Amino acid sequence: MLEAVERRLEQYISSLEEPIITELYRKLPSGKRLRAKLILYIAGEKNDAIKLASIVELIHAASLLHDDVIDDAMLRRNKPSINATYGNKVSIMLGDILYSKGFNELTFLDNKIAQIVSNAVTKLSIGELYDVEMSKDFNTDKDKYIDMIYGKTASLIEASAWSAALLCGKKGENYKLYGKNLGLAFQMIDDLLDITSNSDILGKPALHDFVEGKTTIPYIYLYDALDLEQKIKLKSLHKKILSQDESIWILEEMKKNDILSKCYLDAKILIEEAISLMSYENEPKLVAIAKEMIDRNF
Ligand code: FPP
Ligand code: MG
């Protein structure tokens, strides 16, 4: 069923009649298409659902093109990022092209759907801005972290589920909350994986977030658990290229203080609520997506 989305995406790109865009687009790894899947599972495979799913995937791809420039990321899904191969300028402009094409196509859908999706992109951008701002200092405030990941990740997933529900005449509220919870849990798990995975699995080095200045939820919990002297040490390592000993110290303190299980539990609580919402709505495929998100090895 995702093939219809892939075909529509290629059609959107070829309609631009610019061979260079087609060539660059083909270099992008397609990823899991989580947002498209949600939309098709909720709204079925009718034409407008395929359009909406393709638009959201264009916007998502655009946001990652910009994010990789912002994060100076050389890899995206284990392959060289567009900025690594073609430079930052190309990555930004390709992002702008995909983003504006998505917006143009959005104008052909129902106004309410266009409002939900466009509003989510504003939240996405504000979330990313907060991510950048918060990376300047060591953040110890969990609420600030949650607000930021809601913006940069959960808002577009929430909008996908919500707008898909409206597209097929379902009541939106439960789908909206499902999408929000799924998005928050997704980002928390991504942040956990930065600590538990090596670069072969994730396509980026372990503890990369902390080196970049991102005090994600495991570091917030770790800071909380440490004594004063250790707190000072952890803060002193923030945004530094870590020696092997320093990385090992962080990982061992995380282990001693059971930090990863704590983070996992937070994600699990969100996922359990998402599962119960979709069990109530009788949506087994959406229940399965939520389950898959946390049923994995960390
Ligand atoms: C990945 O976060 C980043 C996002 C999910 C959102 C990025 C949003 C923007 C750049 C706003 C601009 C939006 C448009 C449409 C032009 P991450 O760096 O934590 O995750 P990663 O490990 O996948 O890079
Ligand atoms: Mg990034």
mmCIF file of C-alpha atoms and ligand atoms in Angstrom:
data_model
loop_
_atom_site.group_PDB
_atom_site.id
_atom_site.type_symbol
_atom_site.label_atom_id
_atom_site.label_comp_id
_atom_site.label_asym_id
_atom_site.label_seq_id
_atom_site.Cartn_x
_atom_site.Cartn_y
_atom_site.Cartn_z
ATOM 1 C CA MET A 1 0.000 0.000 0.000
ATOM 2 C CA LEU A 2 2.930 2.329 0.532
ATOM 3 C CA GLU A 3 3.799 1.860 -3.147
ATOM 4 C CA ALA A 4 0.962 4.213 -4.031
ATOM 5 C CA VAL A 5 2.633 6.861 -1.863
ATOM 6 C CA GLU A 6 6.047 6.228 -3.443
ATOM 7 C CA ARG A 7 4.489 6.563 -6.901
ATOM 8 C CA ARG A 8 2.701 9.781 -5.943
ATOM 9 C CA LEU A 9 5.905 11.208 -4.503
ATOM 10 C CA GLU A 10 7.786 10.454 -7.704
ATOM 11 C CA GLN A 11 4.974 12.063 -9.660
ATOM 12 C CA TYR A 12 5.163 15.214 -7.502
ATOM 13 C CA ILE A 13 8.909 15.368 -8.079
ATOM 14 C CA SER A 14 8.787 14.693 -11.822
ATOM 15 C CA SER A 15 6.077 17.351 -12.228
ATOM 16 C CA LEU A 16 8.764 19.902 -11.308
ATOM 17 C CA GLU A 17 10.473 18.993 -14.595
ATOM 18 C CA GLU A 18 13.922 19.521 -13.174
ATOM 19 C CA PRO A 19 16.201 16.505 -13.700
ATOM 20 C CA ILE A 20 18.550 17.677 -10.942
ATOM 21 C CA ILE A 21 15.710 17.522 -8.385
ATOM 22 C CA THR A 22 14.756 14.023 -9.535
ATOM 23 C CA GLU A 23 18.382 12.956 -9.233
ATOM 24 C CA LEU A 24 18.773 14.400 -5.744
ATOM 25 C CA TYR A 25 15.406 13.064 -4.601
ATOM 26 C CA ARG A 26 16.499 9.533 -5.589
ATOM 27 C CA LYS A 27 19.485 9.880 -3.263
ATOM 28 C CA LEU A 28 17.199 10.280 -0.256
ATOM 29 C CA PRO A 29 16.639 7.146 1.806
ATOM 30 C CA SER A 30 12.878 6.658 2.066
ATOM 31 C CA GLY A 31 12.904 5.606 5.738
ATOM 32 C CA LYS A 32 10.079 3.833 7.507
ATOM 33 C CA ARG A 33 7.335 6.098 6.164
ATOM 34 C CA LEU A 34 5.762 6.060 9.620
ATOM 35 C CA ARG A 35 3.631 9.142 8.970
ATOM 36 C CA ALA A 36 2.353 7.828 5.628
ATOM 37 C CA LYS A 37 1.509 4.463 7.182
ATOM 38 C CA LEU A 38 -0.496 6.119 9.939
ATOM 39 C CA ILE A 39 -2.463 8.162 7.417
ATOM 40 C CA LEU A 40 -3.266 5.183 5.197
ATOM 41 C CA TYR A 41 -4.158 2.941 8.135
ATOM 42 C CA ILE A 42 -6.521 5.592 9.479
ATOM 43 C CA ALA A 43 -8.055 6.965 6.290
ATOM 44 C CA GLY A 44 -7.757 3.992 3.917
ATOM 45 C CA GLU A 45 -6.219 4.129 0.469
ATOM 46 C CA LYS A 46 -8.445 6.655 -1.205
ATOM 47 C CA ASN A 47 -6.869 9.298 -3.385
ATOM 48 C CA ASP A 48 -6.922 12.115 -0.830
ATOM 49 C CA ALA A 49 -5.311 9.881 1.789
ATOM 50 C CA ILE A 50 -2.488 9.010 -0.629
ATOM 51 C CA LYS A 51 -2.059 12.712 -1.406
ATOM 52 C CA LEU A 52 -2.014 13.653 2.279
ATOM 53 C CA ALA A 53 0.454 10.867 3.091
ATOM 54 C CA SER A 54 2.756 11.979 0.249
ATOM 55 C CA ILE A 55 2.572 15.637 1.287
ATOM 56 C CA VAL A 56 3.442 14.820 4.886
ATOM 57 C CA GLU A 57 6.369 12.669 3.739
ATOM 58 C CA LEU A 58 7.626 15.547 1.557
ATOM 59 C CA ILE A 59 7.482 17.865 4.557
ATOM 60 C CA HIS A 60 9.195 15.300 6.764
ATOM 61 C CA ALA A 61 11.959 14.757 4.193
ATOM 62 C CA ALA A 62 12.425 18.533 3.938
ATOM 63 C CA SER A 63 12.719 18.852 7.692
ATOM 64 C CA LEU A 64 15.429 16.167 7.804
ATOM 65 C CA LEU A 65 17.382 17.880 5.006
ATOM 66 C CA HIS A 66 17.413 21.035 7.103
ATOM 67 C CA ASP A 67 18.033 19.161 10.334
ATOM 68 C CA ASP A 68 21.132 17.450 8.948
ATOM 69 C CA VAL A 69 22.575 20.844 8.057
ATOM 70 C CA ILE A 70 21.721 22.203 11.511
ATOM 71 C CA ASP A 71 23.191 19.118 13.218
ATOM 72 C CA ASP A 72 26.179 18.857 10.853
ATOM 73 C CA ALA A 73 25.177 15.238 10.345
ATOM 74 C CA MET A 74 27.243 13.317 7.830
ATOM 75 C CA LEU A 75 24.993 10.279 7.879
ATOM 76 C CA ARG A 76 21.269 9.791 7.462
ATOM 77 C CA ARG A 77 19.985 6.255 7.857
ATOM 78 C CA ASN A 78 23.443 4.838 7.413
ATOM 79 C CA LYS A 79 24.039 6.616 4.106
ATOM 80 C CA PRO A 80 25.941 9.856 3.491
ATOM 81 C CA SER A 81 23.566 12.765 4.033
ATOM 82 C CA ILE A 82 22.821 15.162 1.172
ATOM 83 C CA ASN A 83 24.810 17.874 2.960
ATOM 84 C CA ALA A 84 27.766 15.506 3.276
ATOM 85 C CA THR A 85 27.749 14.728 -0.448
ATOM 86 C CA TYR A 86 26.526 17.954 -2.052
ATOM 87 C CA GLY A 87 27.027 20.548 0.672
ATOM 88 C CA ASN A 88 24.777 22.546 2.978
ATOM 89 C CA LYS A 89 23.419 24.876 0.316
ATOM 90 C CA VAL A 90 22.058 22.050 -1.801
ATOM 91 C CA SER A 91 20.546 20.333 1.228
ATOM 92 C CA ILE A 92 18.761 23.508 2.330
ATOM 93 C CA MET A 93 17.449 24.282 -1.141
ATOM 94 C CA LEU A 94 16.303 20.730 -1.795
ATOM 95 C CA GLY A 95 14.489 20.938 1.544
ATOM 96 C CA ASP A 96 12.841 24.187 0.473
ATOM 97 C CA ILE A 97 11.761 22.676 -2.838
ATOM 98 C CA LEU A 98 10.216 19.586 -1.243
ATOM 99 C CA TYR A 99 8.598 21.694 1.440
ATOM 100 C CA SER A 100 7.053 24.232 -0.945
ATOM 101 C CA LYS A 101 5.889 21.516 -3.330
ATOM 102 C CA GLY A 102 4.181 19.838 -0.371
ATOM 103 C CA PHE A 103 2.512 23.129 0.534
ATOM 104 C CA ASN A 104 1.338 23.687 -2.994
ATOM 105 C CA GLU A 105 -0.258 20.234 -3.072
ATOM 106 C CA LEU A 106 -1.805 20.865 0.344
ATOM 107 C CA THR A 107 -3.869 23.711 -1.094
ATOM 108 C CA PHE A 108 -5.810 21.124 -3.133
ATOM 109 C CA LEU A 109 -6.999 19.372 0.031
ATOM 110 C CA ASP A 110 -9.724 20.406 2.449
ATOM 111 C CA ASN A 111 -9.016 23.677 4.275
ATOM 112 C CA LYS A 112 -9.155 22.146 7.744
ATOM 113 C CA ILE A 113 -6.590 19.506 6.751
ATOM 114 C CA ALA A 114 -4.341 22.222 5.283
ATOM 115 C CA GLN A 115 -4.650 24.197 8.522
ATOM 116 C CA ILE A 116 -3.724 21.246 10.718
ATOM 117 C CA VAL A 117 -0.702 20.270 8.625
ATOM 118 C CA SER A 118 0.604 23.804 8.062
ATOM 119 C CA ASN A 119 0.229 24.610 11.747
ATOM 120 C CA ALA A 120 2.226 21.480 12.584
ATOM 121 C CA VAL A 121 5.084 22.708 10.380
ATOM 122 C CA THR A 122 5.222 25.942 12.362
ATOM 123 C CA LYS A 123 5.399 23.883 15.563
ATOM 124 C CA LEU A 124 8.042 21.665 13.978
ATOM 125 C CA SER A 125 10.203 24.648 13.180
ATOM 126 C CA ILE A 126 9.722 26.203 16.621
ATOM 127 C CA GLY A 127 10.610 22.836 18.185
ATOM 128 C CA GLU A 128 13.783 22.676 16.117
ATOM 129 C CA LEU A 129 14.657 26.239 17.109
ATOM 130 C CA TYR A 130 14.260 25.282 20.786
ATOM 131 C CA ASP A 131 16.425 22.228 20.191
ATOM 132 C CA VAL A 132 19.165 24.498 18.856
ATOM 133 C CA GLU A 133 18.744 27.058 21.650
ATOM 134 C CA MET A 134 18.610 24.441 24.402
ATOM 135 C CA SER A 135 21.780 22.801 23.056
ATOM 136 C CA LYS A 136 23.771 25.865 24.056
ATOM 137 C CA ASP A 137 23.530 25.015 27.754
ATOM 138 C CA PHE A 138 23.069 21.920 29.856
ATOM 139 C CA ASN A 139 19.292 21.624 30.231
ATOM 140 C CA THR A 140 18.042 19.970 33.418
ATOM 141 C CA ASP A 141 14.344 20.727 32.918
ATOM 142 C CA LYS A 142 12.329 17.720 31.766
ATOM 143 C CA ASP A 143 9.243 19.800 30.886
ATOM 144 C CA LYS A 144 11.323 21.945 28.546
ATOM 145 C CA TYR A 145 12.654 18.804 26.886
ATOM 146 C CA ILE A 146 9.113 17.393 26.442
ATOM 147 C CA ASP A 147 7.847 20.678 24.956
ATOM 148 C CA MET A 148 10.779 20.699 22.543
ATOM 149 C CA ILE A 149 10.349 17.106 21.339
ATOM 150 C CA TYR A 150 6.616 17.679 21.049
ATOM 151 C CA GLY A 151 7.401 20.462 18.600
ATOM 152 C CA LYS A 152 10.225 18.967 16.603
ATOM 153 C CA THR A 153 8.868 15.429 16.320
ATOM 154 C CA ALA A 154 5.437 14.741 17.790
ATOM 155 C CA SER A 155 3.579 17.680 16.207
ATOM 156 C CA LEU A 156 3.781 16.319 12.648
ATOM 157 C CA ILE A 157 2.890 12.779 13.740
ATOM 158 C CA GLU A 158 -0.038 14.180 15.739
ATOM 159 C CA ALA A 159 -1.129 16.195 12.695
ATOM 160 C CA SER A 160 -0.838 13.115 10.454
ATOM 161 C CA ALA A 161 -3.113 11.004 12.633
ATOM 162 C CA TRP A 162 -5.535 13.839 13.346
ATOM 163 C CA SER A 163 -5.920 15.039 9.755
ATOM 164 C CA ALA A 164 -6.253 11.459 8.471
ATOM 165 C CA ALA A 165 -9.112 10.900 10.931
ATOM 166 C CA LEU A 166 -10.882 14.048 9.735
ATOM 167 C CA LEU A 167 -10.313 13.048 6.115
ATOM 168 C CA CYS A 168 -12.451 9.957 6.559
ATOM 169 C CA GLY A 169 -15.047 11.468 8.882
ATOM 170 C CA LYS A 170 -13.735 9.936 12.121
ATOM 171 C CA LYS A 171 -13.721 11.954 15.330
ATOM 172 C CA GLY A 172 -10.218 13.407 15.589
ATOM 173 C CA GLU A 173 -9.456 13.722 19.308
ATOM 174 C CA ASN A 174 -8.360 10.150 20.105
ATOM 175 C CA TYR A 175 -6.320 9.909 16.922
ATOM 176 C CA LYS A 176 -4.679 13.222 17.703
ATOM 177 C CA LEU A 177 -3.644 12.098 21.186
ATOM 178 C CA TYR A 178 -2.502 8.751 19.799
ATOM 179 C CA GLY A 179 -0.252 10.576 17.296
ATOM 180 C CA LYS A 180 1.111 12.889 19.950
ATOM 181 C CA ASN A 181 1.978 10.044 22.322
ATOM 182 C CA LEU A 182 3.482 7.983 19.531
ATOM 183 C CA GLY A 183 5.617 10.939 18.447
ATOM 184 C CA LEU A 184 6.844 11.719 21.959
ATOM 185 C CA ALA A 185 7.710 8.061 22.588
ATOM 186 C CA PHE A 186 9.409 7.828 19.184
ATOM 187 C CA GLN A 187 11.730 10.743 19.969
ATOM 188 C CA MET A 188 12.480 9.475 23.490
ATOM 189 C CA ILE A 189 13.441 6.114 22.037
ATOM 190 C CA ASP A 190 15.546 7.785 19.344
ATOM 191 C CA ASP A 191 17.326 9.643 22.150
ATOM 192 C CA LEU A 192 17.797 6.385 24.063
ATOM 193 C CA LEU A 193 19.210 4.681 20.973
ATOM 194 C CA ASP A 194 21.840 7.408 20.681
ATOM 195 C CA ILE A 195 23.192 6.000 23.930
ATOM 196 C CA THR A 196 22.667 2.292 23.427
ATOM 197 C CA SER A 197 23.531 1.859 19.746
ATOM 198 C CA ASN A 198 26.830 1.962 18.019
ATOM 199 C CA SER A 199 27.243 3.801 14.753
ATOM 200 C CA ASP A 200 26.697 0.659 12.653
ATOM 201 C CA ILE A 201 23.154 0.225 13.895
ATOM 202 C CA LEU A 202 22.015 3.809 14.090
ATOM 203 C CA GLY A 203 24.126 5.436 11.422
ATOM 204 C CA LYS A 204 25.582 7.880 13.933
ATOM 205 C CA PRO A 205 28.061 7.589 16.792
ATOM 206 C CA ALA A 206 26.884 6.738 20.285
ATOM 207 C CA LEU A 207 26.591 9.709 22.702
ATOM 208 C CA HIS A 208 26.599 11.974 19.668
ATOM 209 C CA ASP A 209 23.644 13.953 21.068
ATOM 210 C CA PHE A 210 25.544 14.918 24.222
ATOM 211 C CA VAL A 211 28.620 15.923 22.249
ATOM 212 C CA GLU A 212 26.341 18.102 20.100
ATOM 213 C CA GLY A 213 25.012 19.710 23.286
ATOM 214 C CA LYS A 214 21.647 17.938 23.367
ATOM 215 C CA THR A 215 20.752 17.122 26.945
ATOM 216 C CA THR A 216 18.155 14.507 26.108
ATOM 217 C CA ILE A 217 16.012 12.735 28.677
ATOM 218 C CA PRO A 218 18.665 10.163 29.772
ATOM 219 C CA TYR A 219 21.073 12.997 30.653
ATOM 220 C CA ILE A 220 18.353 14.906 32.509
ATOM 221 C CA TYR A 221 17.601 11.821 34.626
ATOM 222 C CA LEU A 222 21.295 11.077 35.086
ATOM 223 C CA TYR A 223 21.985 14.617 36.285
ATOM 224 C CA ASP A 224 19.141 14.259 38.784
ATOM 225 C CA ALA A 225 20.573 11.017 40.156
ATOM 226 C CA LEU A 226 24.211 12.110 40.547
ATOM 227 C CA ASP A 227 25.802 13.681 43.623
ATOM 228 C CA LEU A 228 27.101 17.240 43.506
ATOM 229 C CA GLU A 229 30.642 16.395 42.455
ATOM 230 C CA GLN A 230 29.420 14.064 39.731
ATOM 231 C CA LYS A 231 26.904 16.677 38.548
ATOM 232 C CA ILE A 232 29.793 19.103 38.057
ATOM 233 C CA LYS A 233 31.740 16.452 36.160
ATOM 234 C CA LEU A 234 28.798 15.641 33.874
ATOM 235 C CA LYS A 235 28.234 19.329 33.146
ATOM 236 C CA SER A 236 31.920 19.771 32.356
ATOM 237 C CA LEU A 237 31.682 17.056 29.679
ATOM 238 C CA HIS A 238 28.687 18.659 27.960
ATOM 239 C CA LYS A 239 29.401 19.653 24.338
ATOM 240 C CA LYS A 240 32.923 18.209 24.456
ATOM 241 C CA ILE A 241 34.445 15.512 22.317
ATOM 242 C CA LEU A 242 34.520 12.694 24.834
ATOM 243 C CA SER A 243 37.528 10.516 25.533
ATOM 244 C CA GLN A 244 36.852 6.805 25.824
ATOM 245 C CA ASP A 245 37.142 7.021 29.637
ATOM 246 C CA GLU A 246 34.648 9.855 29.780
ATOM 247 C CA SER A 247 32.143 8.006 27.608
ATOM 248 C CA ILE A 248 32.556 4.905 29.719
ATOM 249 C CA TRP A 249 32.016 6.937 32.895
ATOM 250 C CA ILE A 250 28.738 8.326 31.547
ATOM 251 C CA LEU A 251 27.570 4.905 30.397
ATOM 252 C CA GLU A 252 28.474 3.285 33.719
ATOM 253 C CA GLU A 253 26.715 5.945 35.757
ATOM 254 C CA MET A 254 23.664 5.486 33.553
ATOM 255 C CA LYS A 255 23.784 1.771 34.250
ATOM 256 C CA LYS A 256 24.309 2.179 38.024
ATOM 257 C CA ASN A 257 21.375 4.568 38.277
ATOM 258 C CA ASP A 258 19.097 2.538 36.023
ATOM 259 C CA ILE A 259 18.579 5.557 33.794
ATOM 260 C CA LEU A 260 17.740 3.754 30.578
ATOM 261 C CA SER A 261 14.906 1.750 32.165
ATOM 262 C CA LYS A 262 13.515 4.984 33.578
ATOM 263 C CA CYS A 263 13.444 6.568 30.118
ATOM 264 C CA TYR A 264 12.026 3.397 28.607
ATOM 265 C CA LEU A 265 9.261 3.428 31.211
ATOM 266 C CA ASP A 266 8.305 6.999 30.266
ATOM 267 C CA ALA A 267 8.025 5.960 26.618
ATOM 268 C CA LYS A 268 6.081 2.839 27.607
ATOM 269 C CA ILE A 269 3.493 4.829 29.566
ATOM 270 C CA LEU A 270 2.862 7.020 26.521
ATOM 271 C CA ILE A 271 2.631 3.976 24.271
ATOM 272 C CA GLU A 272 0.222 2.207 26.625
ATOM 273 C CA GLU A 273 -2.132 5.162 26.487
ATOM 274 C CA ALA A 274 -1.799 5.186 22.684
ATOM 275 C CA ILE A 275 -2.626 1.478 22.581
ATOM 276 C CA SER A 276 -5.686 1.825 24.760
ATOM 277 C CA LEU A 277 -6.977 4.725 22.635
ATOM 278 C CA MET A 278 -6.670 2.683 19.452
ATOM 279 C CA SER A 279 -8.093 -0.463 21.069
ATOM 280 C CA TYR A 280 -11.122 1.654 21.948
ATOM 281 C CA GLU A 281 -11.317 2.859 18.328
ATOM 282 C CA ASN A 282 -10.939 -0.726 17.099
ATOM 283 C CA GLU A 283 -7.796 0.013 15.081
ATOM 284 C CA PRO A 284 -5.592 -3.102 15.376
ATOM 285 C CA LYS A 285 -2.998 -1.863 12.865
ATOM 286 C CA LEU A 286 -2.489 1.320 14.859
ATOM 287 C CA VAL A 287 -2.191 -0.711 18.040
ATOM 288 C CA ALA A 288 0.488 -2.798 16.294
ATOM 289 C CA ILE A 289 2.477 0.288 15.217
ATOM 290 C CA ALA A 290 2.505 1.517 18.808
ATOM 291 C CA LYS A 291 3.577 -1.888 20.143
ATOM 292 C CA GLU A 292 6.397 -2.218 17.603
ATOM 293 C CA MET A 293 7.837 1.059 18.778
ATOM 294 C CA ILE A 294 8.764 -0.256 22.200
ATOM 295 C CA ASP A 295 9.044 -4.012 21.569
ATOM 296 C CA ARG A 296 12.684 -3.942 20.587
ATOM 297 C CA ASN A 297 16.108 -4.360 22.091
ATOM 298 C CA PHE A 298 17.846 -1.364 23.541
HETATM 299 C C1 FPP B 1 15.241 15.431 13.836
HETATM 300 O O1 FPP B 1 15.665 15.557 15.149
HETATM 301 C C2 FPP B 1 14.504 16.673 13.439
HETATM 302 C C3 FPP B 1 13.188 16.798 13.211
HETATM 303 C C4 FPP B 1 12.302 15.616 13.356
HETATM 304 C C5 FPP B 1 12.528 18.070 12.837
HETATM 305 C C6 FPP B 1 13.369 19.077 12.101
HETATM 306 C C7 FPP B 1 12.584 20.311 11.786
HETATM 307 C C8 FPP B 1 13.042 21.366 11.114
HETATM 308 C C9 FPP B 1 14.443 21.454 10.607
HETATM 309 C C10 FPP B 1 12.117 22.505 10.857
HETATM 310 C C11 FPP B 1 12.077 22.899 9.389
HETATM 311 C C12 FPP B 1 10.951 22.266 8.710
HETATM 312 C C13 FPP B 1 10.718 22.285 7.352
HETATM 313 C C14 FPP B 1 9.593 21.532 6.821
HETATM 314 C C15 FPP B 1 11.552 23.002 6.366
HETATM 315 P P1 FPP B 1 17.020 14.905 15.645
HETATM 316 O O2 FPP B 1 18.157 15.689 15.139
HETATM 317 O O3 FPP B 1 16.903 14.750 17.112
HETATM 318 O O4 FPP B 1 16.949 13.451 15.016
HETATM 319 P P2 FPP B 1 17.917 12.703 14.022
HETATM 320 O O5 FPP B 1 18.738 11.838 14.893
HETATM 321 O O6 FPP B 1 17.002 11.897 13.141
HETATM 322 O O7 FPP B 1 18.706 13.710 13.259
HETATM 323 MG MG MG B 2 19.463 15.526 13.628
#
